PDB file of C-alpha atoms in Angstrom:
ATOM      1  CA  GLU A1108      83.286 312.612 259.700  1.00 72.00           C
ATOM      2  CA  LEU A1109      80.417 310.451 261.025  1.00 75.00           C
ATOM      3  CA  LYS A1110      82.571 307.353 260.724  1.00 77.00           C
ATOM      4  CA  GLU A1111      85.159 309.023 262.948  1.00 85.00           C
ATOM      5  CA  GLN A1112      82.579 310.143 265.517  1.00 88.00           C
ATOM      6  CA  PHE A1113      80.904 306.723 265.679  1.00 86.00           C
ATOM      7  CA  PRO A1114      83.564 304.092 265.007  1.00 87.00           C
ATOM      8  CA  ASP A1115      81.379 301.250 266.352  1.00 90.00           C
ATOM      9  CA  VAL A1116      78.489 302.040 263.983  1.00 86.00           C
ATOM     10  CA  ASP A1117      78.347 300.839 260.390  1.00 82.00           C
ATOM     11  CA  VAL A1118      77.991 304.185 258.571  1.00 76.00           C
ATOM     12  CA  GLU A1119      77.609 304.162 254.798  1.00 75.00           C
ATOM     13  CA  VAL A1120      78.090 307.316 252.790  1.00 76.00           C
ATOM     14  CA  LYS A1121      76.356 307.041 249.423  1.00 83.00           C
ATOM     15  CA  LEU A1122      75.529 309.326 246.526  1.00 86.00           C
ATOM     16  CA  MET A1123      71.991 309.982 245.269  1.00 86.00           C
ATOM     17  CA  ASP A1124      72.521 307.394 242.518  1.00 92.00           C
ATOM     18  CA  ASP A1125      72.410 304.718 245.252  1.00 93.00           C
ATOM     19  CA  LEU A1126      69.394 306.201 247.058  1.00 93.00           C
ATOM     20  CA  TRP A1127      66.800 303.560 246.226  1.00 94.00           C
ATOM     21  CA  ASP A1128      69.146 300.650 246.874  1.00 93.00           C
ATOM     22  CA  VAL A1129      70.000 302.056 250.311  1.00 92.00           C
ATOM     23  CA  VAL A1130      66.373 302.889 251.163  1.00 94.00           C
ATOM     24  CA  GLY A1131      65.332 299.392 250.101  1.00 94.00           C
ATOM     25  CA  ARG A1132      67.729 297.949 252.701  1.00 92.00           C
ATOM     26  CA  SER A1133      66.741 300.391 255.440  1.00 92.00           C
ATOM     27  CA  ASP A1134      64.137 300.319 258.194  1.00 94.00           C
ATOM     28  CA  ILE A1135      64.354 304.026 259.036  1.00 94.00           C
ATOM     29  CA  VAL A1136      65.421 306.865 256.752  1.00 94.00           C
ATOM     30  CA  TYR A1137      66.077 310.402 258.001  1.00 92.00           C
ATOM     31  CA  THR A1138      65.995 313.143 255.388  1.00 92.00           C
ATOM     32  CA  ALA A1139      67.516 316.584 255.689  1.00 90.00           C
ATOM     33  CA  THR A1140      68.421 317.802 252.230  1.00 91.00           C
ATOM     34  CA  SER A1141      68.215 321.330 250.872  1.00 91.00           C
ATOM     35  CA  SER A1142      66.190 320.070 247.906  1.00 92.00           C
ATOM     36  CA  THR A1143      63.224 322.218 246.925  1.00 92.00           C
ATOM     37  CA  ASP A1144      61.499 319.127 245.481  1.00 94.00           C
ATOM     38  CA  TYR A1145      60.317 316.052 247.302  1.00 96.00           C
ATOM     39  CA  VAL A1146      62.921 313.298 247.549  1.00 95.00           C
ATOM     40  CA  PHE A1147      60.176 310.788 248.433  1.00 97.00           C
ATOM     41  CA  ASP A1148      56.588 310.670 247.272  1.00 97.00           C
ATOM     42  CA  GLU A1149      54.040 307.923 246.688  1.00 96.00           C
ATOM     43  CA  ILE A1150      54.852 307.536 242.975  1.00 96.00           C
ATOM     44  CA  LEU A1151      58.630 307.341 243.547  1.00 96.00           C
ATOM     45  CA  LEU A1152      58.194 304.737 246.301  1.00 96.00           C
ATOM     46  CA  GLU A1153      55.919 302.671 244.030  1.00 95.00           C
ATOM     47  CA  GLU A1154      58.241 303.000 241.017  1.00 95.00           C
ATOM     48  CA  ASN A1155      61.158 301.779 243.129  1.00 95.00           C
ATOM     49  CA  GLY A1156      59.298 298.791 244.580  1.00 93.00           C
ATOM     50  CA  LEU A1157      59.013 300.137 248.110  1.00 92.00           C
ATOM     51  CA  ALA A1158      55.227 300.474 248.336  1.00 90.00           C
ATOM     52  CA  GLY A1159      53.455 297.605 250.055  1.00 86.00           C
ATOM     53  CA  GLY A1160      56.642 295.754 250.957  1.00 88.00           C
ATOM     54  CA  ARG A1161      58.621 295.668 254.173  1.00 91.00           C
ATOM     55  CA  PRO A1162      57.942 298.350 256.802  1.00 96.00           C
ATOM     56  CA  LEU A1163      59.685 301.651 256.222  1.00 97.00           C
ATOM     57  CA  MET A1164      59.799 304.724 258.447  1.00 97.00           C
ATOM     58  CA  LEU A1165      60.616 308.092 256.873  1.00 97.00           C
ATOM     59  CA  VAL A1166      61.584 310.923 259.224  1.00 96.00           C
ATOM     60  CA  ASP A1167      61.758 314.249 257.445  1.00 96.00           C
ATOM     61  CA  ILE A1168      63.574 316.971 259.371  1.00 93.00           C
ATOM     62  CA  ALA A1169      64.128 319.154 256.320  1.00 93.00           C
ATOM     63  CA  VAL A1170      62.659 322.565 255.575  1.00 91.00           C
ATOM     64  CA  PRO A1171      61.312 322.605 252.948  1.00 93.00           C
ATOM     65  CA  ARG A1172      60.037 319.057 253.284  1.00 95.00           C
ATOM     66  CA  ASN A1173      61.699 316.122 251.546  1.00 96.00           C
ATOM     67  CA  VAL A1174      58.847 313.635 252.093  1.00 97.00           C
ATOM     68  CA  ALA A1175      55.460 314.271 250.474  1.00 97.00           C
ATOM     69  CA  GLU A1176      52.286 313.864 252.535  1.00 95.00           C
ATOM     70  CA  ASP A1177      51.023 311.189 250.115  1.00 96.00           C
ATOM     71  CA  CYS A1178      53.682 308.807 251.493  1.00 96.00           C
ATOM     72  CA  LYS A1179      51.437 308.423 254.543  1.00 94.00           C
ATOM     73  CA  LYS A1180      48.848 306.694 252.329  1.00 94.00           C
ATOM     74  CA  ILE A1181      51.160 303.748 251.662  1.00 95.00           C
ATOM     75  CA  PRO A1182      50.290 300.914 254.090  1.00 92.00           C
ATOM     76  CA  ASN A1183      53.845 299.838 254.959  1.00 94.00           C
ATOM     77  CA  VAL A1184      55.213 303.393 255.261  1.00 96.00           C
ATOM     78  CA  GLN A1185      55.183 305.566 258.356  1.00 95.00           C
ATOM     79  CA  ALA A1186      56.146 309.116 257.441  1.00 96.00           C
ATOM     80  CA  TYR A1187      56.853 311.856 259.958  1.00 94.00           C
ATOM     81  CA  ASN A1188      57.887 315.468 259.499  1.00 93.00           C
ATOM     82  CA  VAL A1189      58.946 318.356 261.729  1.00 89.00           C
ATOM     83  CA  ASP A1190      55.325 319.260 262.491  1.00 88.00           C
ATOM     84  CA  ASP A1191      54.600 315.680 263.606  1.00 87.00           C
ATOM     85  CA  LEU A1192      57.630 315.777 265.880  1.00 82.00           C
ATOM     86  CA  LYS A1193      56.523 319.125 267.334  1.00 83.00           C
ATOM     87  CA  ALA A1194      53.094 317.619 268.067  1.00 80.00           C
ATOM     88  CA  VAL A1195      54.701 314.703 269.919  1.00 80.00           C
ATOM     89  CA  VAL A1196      56.829 317.097 271.978  1.00 82.00           C
ATOM     90  CA  ALA A1197      53.771 319.223 272.820  1.00 83.00           C
ATOM     91  CA  LYS A1198      51.767 316.149 273.863  1.00 85.00           C
ATOM     92  CA  ASN A1199      54.624 314.863 276.034  1.00 89.00           C
ATOM     93  CA  THR A1200      55.059 318.291 277.631  1.00 89.00           C
ATOM     94  CA  ALA A1201      51.336 318.471 278.434  1.00 88.00           C
ATOM     95  CA  MET A1202      51.438 314.981 279.964  1.00 90.00           C
ATOM     96  CA  ARG A1203      54.428 315.927 282.118  1.00 93.00           C
ATOM     97  CA  GLN A1204      52.725 319.102 283.306  1.00 92.00           C
ATOM     98  CA  LYS A1205      49.613 317.114 284.275  1.00 92.00           C
ATOM     99  CA  GLU A1206      51.768 314.602 286.166  1.00 94.00           C
ATOM    100  CA  MET A1207      53.547 317.463 287.980  1.00 93.00           C
ATOM    101  CA  ILE A1208      50.207 318.808 289.196  1.00 92.00           C
ATOM    102  CA  GLU A1209      49.155 315.331 290.341  1.00 93.00           C
ATOM    103  CA  ALA A1210      52.466 314.893 292.168  1.00 95.00           C
ATOM    104  CA  GLU A1211      52.054 318.270 293.833  1.00 94.00           C
ATOM    105  CA  VAL A1212      48.582 317.283 295.097  1.00 93.00           C
ATOM    106  CA  LEU A1213      49.982 313.999 296.459  1.00 94.00           C
ATOM    107  CA  LEU A1214      52.795 315.839 298.218  1.00 94.00           C
ATOM    108  CA  LEU A1215      50.358 318.274 299.835  1.00 92.00           C
ATOM    109  CA  GLU A1216      48.153 315.382 300.999  1.00 91.00           C
ATOM    110  CA  GLU A1217      51.136 313.521 302.444  1.00 92.00           C
ATOM    111  CA  LYS A1218      52.337 316.697 304.132  1.00 92.00           C
ATOM    112  CA  GLU A1219      48.961 317.130 305.827  1.00 90.00           C
ATOM    113  CA  LEU A1220      48.994 313.466 306.921  1.00 89.00           C
ATOM    114  CA  PHE A1221      52.501 313.890 308.315  1.00 89.00           C
ATOM    115  CA  ILE A1222      51.624 317.091 310.179  1.00 91.00           C
ATOM    116  CA  GLY A1223      48.508 315.416 311.584  1.00 86.00           C
ATOM    117  CA  TRP A1224      50.553 312.460 312.786  1.00 79.00           C
TER     118      TRP A1224
END
């Protein structure tokens, strides 16, 4: 179905048996399985030769989580989960609200300058 929706994108559909080969060739991996166990943890990444090698970003949008917290200890791995994404959204929302207030103050100042003109 993804191949049909995105015909210009090279989409590969693989089974779990090919997981480590695919991850080894990937820069970013999104996880969203219904697994109750971690799909990625520090030991599995080390056992499969992915610790300390090329940069790898793991984005875990699953509940329960697919990526263990210990993956963040691996130097070449950046691991993010739903809570991390929520924190980014909250920070961006706060920044936008601050900028709105600053813009409002500028508009009021310009209004007063215009009226005084």
